[in-house]
Amino acid sequence: MKLLGIGSRIDHPEFGKGVITNVSSKDYWVTFIENGLETIALNDTFEVIEASENEVDTISLYDVERSLRDILKKWSGIGENVAIADKWKGGKMVLEPGQGGLAAKDIPIDTFFHKIIMVRDRLRVMEQKINASNLEEIEKIDLQQYITKIYGSLTTFNVLFKSNSDYFVGEKTK
């Protein structure tokens, strides 16, 4: 079945004569003389009065946006939203110097948590770049082992995560 282009004229048994004004991956949008705008399935029954030779792009704007979002997420280091455990929301970290007379430093836990998430997301991007690189397999394995050890070092911060599925995981012990 060849798709009709925008501007094609048809005669539909139910709606009468009309002109195709838009084409999606599933439907024609047709403005009918007697019935106004209707959508009909691409495989609906109708007579073609005059087929337009326009090229038809059957990808929707939604599909384009979703693809672009996936590409940006994959290559920009922007990760998914990760929730902080409820008990830490609005909390603060206090760094107390060991030497007397120096001021303590307060850091909002939300700010610290965001930095931890950025480290994790950048490690994931690094993993992707290593896997996609032209390095020898043994070099890729060596670098992956370093990254796994880094994840292991970050497991201390798992207490901040709301969901266990977001935890850092290092080397598994046997």
PDB file of C-alpha atoms in Angstrom:
ATOM      1  CA  MET A   1       0.000   0.000   0.000  1.00  0.00           C
ATOM      2  CA  LYS A   2       1.451   3.352  -1.047  1.00  0.00           C
ATOM      3  CA  LEU A   3       0.794   6.268   1.285  1.00  0.00           C
ATOM      4  CA  LEU A   4      -1.075   9.220  -0.115  1.00  0.00           C
ATOM      5  CA  GLY A   5       0.508  12.641   0.272  1.00  0.00           C
ATOM      6  CA  ILE A   6      -0.977  15.801   1.729  1.00  0.00           C
ATOM      7  CA  GLY A   7      -3.306  17.373  -0.809  1.00  0.00           C
ATOM      8  CA  SER A   8      -4.588  14.051  -2.168  1.00  0.00           C
ATOM      9  CA  ARG A   9      -8.330  14.031  -2.859  1.00  0.00           C
ATOM     10  CA  ILE A  10     -10.463  11.063  -1.832  1.00  0.00           C
ATOM     11  CA  ASP A  11     -14.082   9.930  -1.772  1.00  0.00           C
ATOM     12  CA  HIS A  12     -14.971   8.112   1.443  1.00  0.00           C
ATOM     13  CA  PRO A  13     -18.158   5.973   1.592  1.00  0.00           C
ATOM     14  CA  GLU A  14     -19.233   7.461   4.937  1.00  0.00           C
ATOM     15  CA  PHE A  15     -17.851  11.027   4.929  1.00  0.00           C
ATOM     16  CA  GLY A  16     -17.914  11.894   1.226  1.00  0.00           C
ATOM     17  CA  LYS A  17     -15.302  13.868  -0.711  1.00  0.00           C
ATOM     18  CA  GLY A  18     -12.317  15.365   1.088  1.00  0.00           C
ATOM     19  CA  VAL A  19      -8.677  16.387   0.972  1.00  0.00           C
ATOM     20  CA  ILE A  20      -5.885  14.847   3.048  1.00  0.00           C
ATOM     21  CA  THR A  21      -4.411  17.609   5.219  1.00  0.00           C
ATOM     22  CA  ASN A  22      -2.039  15.587   7.408  1.00  0.00           C
ATOM     23  CA  VAL A  23      -0.601  12.081   7.615  1.00  0.00           C
ATOM     24  CA  SER A  24       0.497  10.286  10.781  1.00  0.00           C
ATOM     25  CA  SER A  25       1.945   6.811  11.191  1.00  0.00           C
ATOM     26  CA  LYS A  26      -1.593   5.391  11.632  1.00  0.00           C
ATOM     27  CA  ASP A  27      -4.091   7.844  10.166  1.00  0.00           C
ATOM     28  CA  TYR A  28      -4.932  10.306   7.446  1.00  0.00           C
ATOM     29  CA  TRP A  29      -6.385  13.589   8.610  1.00  0.00           C
ATOM     30  CA  VAL A  30      -8.966  14.504   6.021  1.00  0.00           C
ATOM     31  CA  THR A  31     -11.021  17.665   5.655  1.00  0.00           C
ATOM     32  CA  PHE A  32     -14.317  16.557   4.141  1.00  0.00           C
ATOM     33  CA  ILE A  33     -16.596  18.959   2.270  1.00  0.00           C
ATOM     34  CA  GLU A  34     -19.730  17.889   4.129  1.00  0.00           C
ATOM     35  CA  ASN A  35     -18.336  16.553   7.430  1.00  0.00           C
ATOM     36  CA  GLY A  36     -15.316  18.698   8.344  1.00  0.00           C
ATOM     37  CA  LEU A  37     -12.102  17.258   9.758  1.00  0.00           C
ATOM     38  CA  GLU A  38     -12.000  13.518  10.428  1.00  0.00           C
ATOM     39  CA  THR A  39      -9.208  11.014  10.956  1.00  0.00           C
ATOM     40  CA  ILE A  40      -9.392   7.766   9.071  1.00  0.00           C
ATOM     41  CA  ALA A  41      -7.107   4.748   9.253  1.00  0.00           C
ATOM     42  CA  LEU A  42      -4.465   4.439   6.544  1.00  0.00           C
ATOM     43  CA  ASN A  43      -6.034   1.134   5.465  1.00  0.00           C
ATOM     44  CA  ASP A  44      -9.634   2.433   5.525  1.00  0.00           C
ATOM     45  CA  THR A  45     -11.758   1.900   2.423  1.00  0.00           C
ATOM     46  CA  PHE A  46     -12.056   4.917   0.104  1.00  0.00           C
ATOM     47  CA  GLU A  47     -11.650   5.866  -3.544  1.00  0.00           C
ATOM     48  CA  VAL A  48      -8.641   7.928  -4.572  1.00  0.00           C
ATOM     49  CA  ILE A  49      -9.798  10.771  -6.816  1.00  0.00           C
ATOM     50  CA  GLU A  50      -6.374  12.366  -7.207  1.00  0.00           C
ATOM     51  CA  ALA A  51      -3.160  11.219  -5.516  1.00  0.00           C
ATOM     52  CA  SER A  52      -0.642  13.861  -4.523  1.00  0.00           C
ATOM     53  CA  GLU A  53       3.001  13.079  -5.170  1.00  0.00           C
ATOM     54  CA  ASN A  54       4.165  14.776  -1.961  1.00  0.00           C
ATOM     55  CA  GLU A  55       6.614  12.858   0.143  1.00  0.00           C
ATOM     56  CA  VAL A  56       5.093  11.656   3.396  1.00  0.00           C
ATOM     57  CA  ASP A  57       7.002  11.658   6.660  1.00  0.00           C
ATOM     58  CA  THR A  58       5.309   9.100   8.874  1.00  0.00           C
ATOM     59  CA  ILE A  59       7.295   9.811  12.041  1.00  0.00           C
ATOM     60  CA  SER A  60       5.404  11.836  14.610  1.00  0.00           C
ATOM     61  CA  LEU A  61       6.694  14.819  16.568  1.00  0.00           C
ATOM     62  CA  TYR A  62       6.382  12.690  19.714  1.00  0.00           C
ATOM     63  CA  ASP A  63       8.727  10.085  18.202  1.00  0.00           C
ATOM     64  CA  VAL A  64      11.235  12.778  17.258  1.00  0.00           C
ATOM     65  CA  GLU A  65      11.130  14.310  20.748  1.00  0.00           C
ATOM     66  CA  ARG A  66      11.499  10.918  22.431  1.00  0.00           C
ATOM     67  CA  SER A  67      14.465  10.016  20.209  1.00  0.00           C
ATOM     68  CA  LEU A  68      16.149  13.351  20.842  1.00  0.00           C
ATOM     69  CA  ARG A  69      15.604  13.018  24.602  1.00  0.00           C
ATOM     70  CA  ASP A  70      17.108   9.505  24.563  1.00  0.00           C
ATOM     71  CA  ILE A  71      20.141  10.668  22.581  1.00  0.00           C
ATOM     72  CA  LEU A  72      20.739  13.645  24.866  1.00  0.00           C
ATOM     73  CA  LYS A  73      20.362  11.470  27.936  1.00  0.00           C
ATOM     74  CA  LYS A  74      22.809   8.904  26.571  1.00  0.00           C
ATOM     75  CA  TRP A  75      25.555  11.282  25.469  1.00  0.00           C
ATOM     76  CA  SER A  76      25.247  14.386  27.646  1.00  0.00           C
ATOM     77  CA  GLY A  77      25.677  12.755  31.020  1.00  0.00           C
ATOM     78  CA  ILE A  78      22.184  13.769  32.082  1.00  0.00           C
ATOM     79  CA  GLY A  79      20.819  10.932  34.153  1.00  0.00           C
ATOM     80  CA  GLU A  80      17.416   9.936  35.305  1.00  0.00           C
ATOM     81  CA  ASN A  81      15.827  11.536  38.337  1.00  0.00           C
ATOM     82  CA  VAL A  82      17.079   9.818  41.459  1.00  0.00           C
ATOM     83  CA  ALA A  83      15.278  10.415  44.747  1.00  0.00           C
ATOM     84  CA  ILE A  84      16.975  11.093  48.039  1.00  0.00           C
ATOM     85  CA  ALA A  85      15.697   9.092  51.027  1.00  0.00           C
ATOM     86  CA  ASP A  86      12.895  10.962  52.800  1.00  0.00           C
ATOM     87  CA  LYS A  87      14.747  11.108  56.120  1.00  0.00           C
ATOM     88  CA  TRP A  88      17.519  13.216  54.536  1.00  0.00           C
ATOM     89  CA  LYS A  89      15.299  15.752  52.742  1.00  0.00           C
ATOM     90  CA  GLY A  90      16.041  19.262  53.974  1.00  0.00           C
ATOM     91  CA  GLY A  91      18.901  17.973  56.145  1.00  0.00           C
ATOM     92  CA  LYS A  92      22.440  19.275  56.326  1.00  0.00           C
ATOM     93  CA  MET A  93      25.939  17.894  56.693  1.00  0.00           C
ATOM     94  CA  VAL A  94      28.183  19.510  59.247  1.00  0.00           C
ATOM     95  CA  LEU A  95      31.941  19.335  58.691  1.00  0.00           C
ATOM     96  CA  GLU A  96      33.746  19.998  61.962  1.00  0.00           C
ATOM     97  CA  PRO A  97      37.460  20.775  61.751  1.00  0.00           C
ATOM     98  CA  GLY A  98      39.723  18.781  64.068  1.00  0.00           C
ATOM     99  CA  GLN A  99      41.584  21.903  65.102  1.00  0.00           C
ATOM    100  CA  GLY A 100      39.949  24.171  67.629  1.00  0.00           C
ATOM    101  CA  GLY A 101      38.972  27.714  66.778  1.00  0.00           C
ATOM    102  CA  LEU A 102      38.004  26.979  63.167  1.00  0.00           C
ATOM    103  CA  ALA A 103      34.417  27.347  61.981  1.00  0.00           C
ATOM    104  CA  ALA A 104      32.310  24.343  61.006  1.00  0.00           C
ATOM    105  CA  LYS A 105      30.960  24.123  57.464  1.00  0.00           C
ATOM    106  CA  ASP A 106      27.270  23.328  56.862  1.00  0.00           C
ATOM    107  CA  ILE A 107      26.331  21.780  53.506  1.00  0.00           C
ATOM    108  CA  PRO A 108      22.717  21.030  52.509  1.00  0.00           C
ATOM    109  CA  ILE A 109      22.423  17.261  52.014  1.00  0.00           C
ATOM    110  CA  ASP A 110      20.365  17.830  48.851  1.00  0.00           C
ATOM    111  CA  THR A 111      23.334  19.713  47.325  1.00  0.00           C
ATOM    112  CA  PHE A 112      25.787  16.995  48.344  1.00  0.00           C
ATOM    113  CA  PHE A 113      23.437  14.271  47.036  1.00  0.00           C
ATOM    114  CA  HIS A 114      23.161  16.057  43.681  1.00  0.00           C
ATOM    115  CA  LYS A 115      26.971  16.064  43.402  1.00  0.00           C
ATOM    116  CA  ILE A 116      27.104  12.324  44.145  1.00  0.00           C
ATOM    117  CA  ILE A 117      24.516  11.703  41.397  1.00  0.00           C
ATOM    118  CA  MET A 118      26.581  13.795  38.952  1.00  0.00           C
ATOM    119  CA  VAL A 119      29.666  11.680  39.753  1.00  0.00           C
ATOM    120  CA  ARG A 120      27.654   8.505  39.125  1.00  0.00           C
ATOM    121  CA  ASP A 121      26.230   9.785  35.841  1.00  0.00           C
ATOM    122  CA  ARG A 122      29.677  10.828  34.607  1.00  0.00           C
ATOM    123  CA  LEU A 123      31.068   7.415  35.500  1.00  0.00           C
ATOM    124  CA  ARG A 124      28.311   5.826  33.423  1.00  0.00           C
ATOM    125  CA  VAL A 125      29.156   8.071  30.463  1.00  0.00           C
ATOM    126  CA  MET A 126      32.813   7.130  30.864  1.00  0.00           C
ATOM    127  CA  GLU A 127      31.834   3.444  30.807  1.00  0.00           C
ATOM    128  CA  GLN A 128      29.868   3.983  27.583  1.00  0.00           C
ATOM    129  CA  LYS A 129      32.774   5.806  25.974  1.00  0.00           C
ATOM    130  CA  ILE A 130      35.216   3.085  26.988  1.00  0.00           C
ATOM    131  CA  ASN A 131      32.930   0.391  25.568  1.00  0.00           C
ATOM    132  CA  ALA A 132      32.514   2.321  22.309  1.00  0.00           C
ATOM    133  CA  SER A 133      36.222   3.107  21.978  1.00  0.00           C
ATOM    134  CA  ASN A 134      38.811   1.464  19.736  1.00  0.00           C
ATOM    135  CA  LEU A 135      40.841   0.263  22.718  1.00  0.00           C
ATOM    136  CA  GLU A 136      41.998  -3.333  22.860  1.00  0.00           C
ATOM    137  CA  GLU A 137      39.642  -5.601  24.813  1.00  0.00           C
ATOM    138  CA  ILE A 138      42.192  -6.112  27.595  1.00  0.00           C
ATOM    139  CA  GLU A 139      42.498  -2.324  28.025  1.00  0.00           C
ATOM    140  CA  LYS A 140      38.709  -1.981  28.165  1.00  0.00           C
ATOM    141  CA  ILE A 141      38.548  -4.680  30.846  1.00  0.00           C
ATOM    142  CA  ASP A 142      41.274  -2.972  32.897  1.00  0.00           C
ATOM    143  CA  LEU A 143      39.446   0.373  32.767  1.00  0.00           C
ATOM    144  CA  GLN A 144      36.122  -1.290  33.628  1.00  0.00           C
ATOM    145  CA  GLN A 145      37.746  -2.830  36.709  1.00  0.00           C
ATOM    146  CA  TYR A 146      38.894   0.620  37.868  1.00  0.00           C
ATOM    147  CA  ILE A 147      35.379   1.980  37.412  1.00  0.00           C
ATOM    148  CA  THR A 148      33.935  -0.955  39.367  1.00  0.00           C
ATOM    149  CA  LYS A 149      36.359  -0.179  42.214  1.00  0.00           C
ATOM    150  CA  ILE A 150      35.288   3.466  42.129  1.00  0.00           C
ATOM    151  CA  TYR A 151      31.650   2.355  42.457  1.00  0.00           C
ATOM    152  CA  GLY A 152      32.728   0.215  45.411  1.00  0.00           C
ATOM    153  CA  SER A 153      34.315   3.253  47.063  1.00  0.00           C
ATOM    154  CA  LEU A 154      31.059   5.165  46.648  1.00  0.00           C
ATOM    155  CA  THR A 155      28.850   2.523  48.336  1.00  0.00           C
ATOM    156  CA  THR A 156      29.171   4.506  51.579  1.00  0.00           C
ATOM    157  CA  PHE A 157      26.726   7.009  50.104  1.00  0.00           C
ATOM    158  CA  ASN A 158      24.014   4.400  49.397  1.00  0.00           C
ATOM    159  CA  VAL A 159      22.388   5.442  52.695  1.00  0.00           C
ATOM    160  CA  LEU A 160      21.260   8.645  50.943  1.00  0.00           C
ATOM    161  CA  PHE A 161      19.248   6.886  48.198  1.00  0.00           C
ATOM    162  CA  LYS A 162      15.520   6.338  48.503  1.00  0.00           C
ATOM    163  CA  SER A 163      15.517   3.245  46.261  1.00  0.00           C
ATOM    164  CA  ASN A 164      17.895   0.280  46.530  1.00  0.00           C
ATOM    165  CA  SER A 165      17.891   0.034  42.727  1.00  0.00           C
ATOM    166  CA  ASP A 166      19.845   3.332  42.623  1.00  0.00           C
ATOM    167  CA  TYR A 167      22.631   2.069  44.910  1.00  0.00           C
ATOM    168  CA  PHE A 168      26.277   2.038  43.922  1.00  0.00           C
ATOM    169  CA  VAL A 169      27.512  -1.520  43.465  1.00  0.00           C
ATOM    170  CA  GLY A 170      31.199  -2.421  43.495  1.00  0.00           C
ATOM    171  CA  GLU A 171      32.859  -5.800  43.178  1.00  0.00           C
ATOM    172  CA  LYS A 172      30.763  -8.690  44.410  1.00  0.00           C
ATOM    173  CA  THR A 173      32.409 -10.971  46.962  1.00  0.00           C
ATOM    174  CA  LYS A 174      32.113 -14.687  46.386  1.00  0.00           C
TER     175      LYS A 174
END
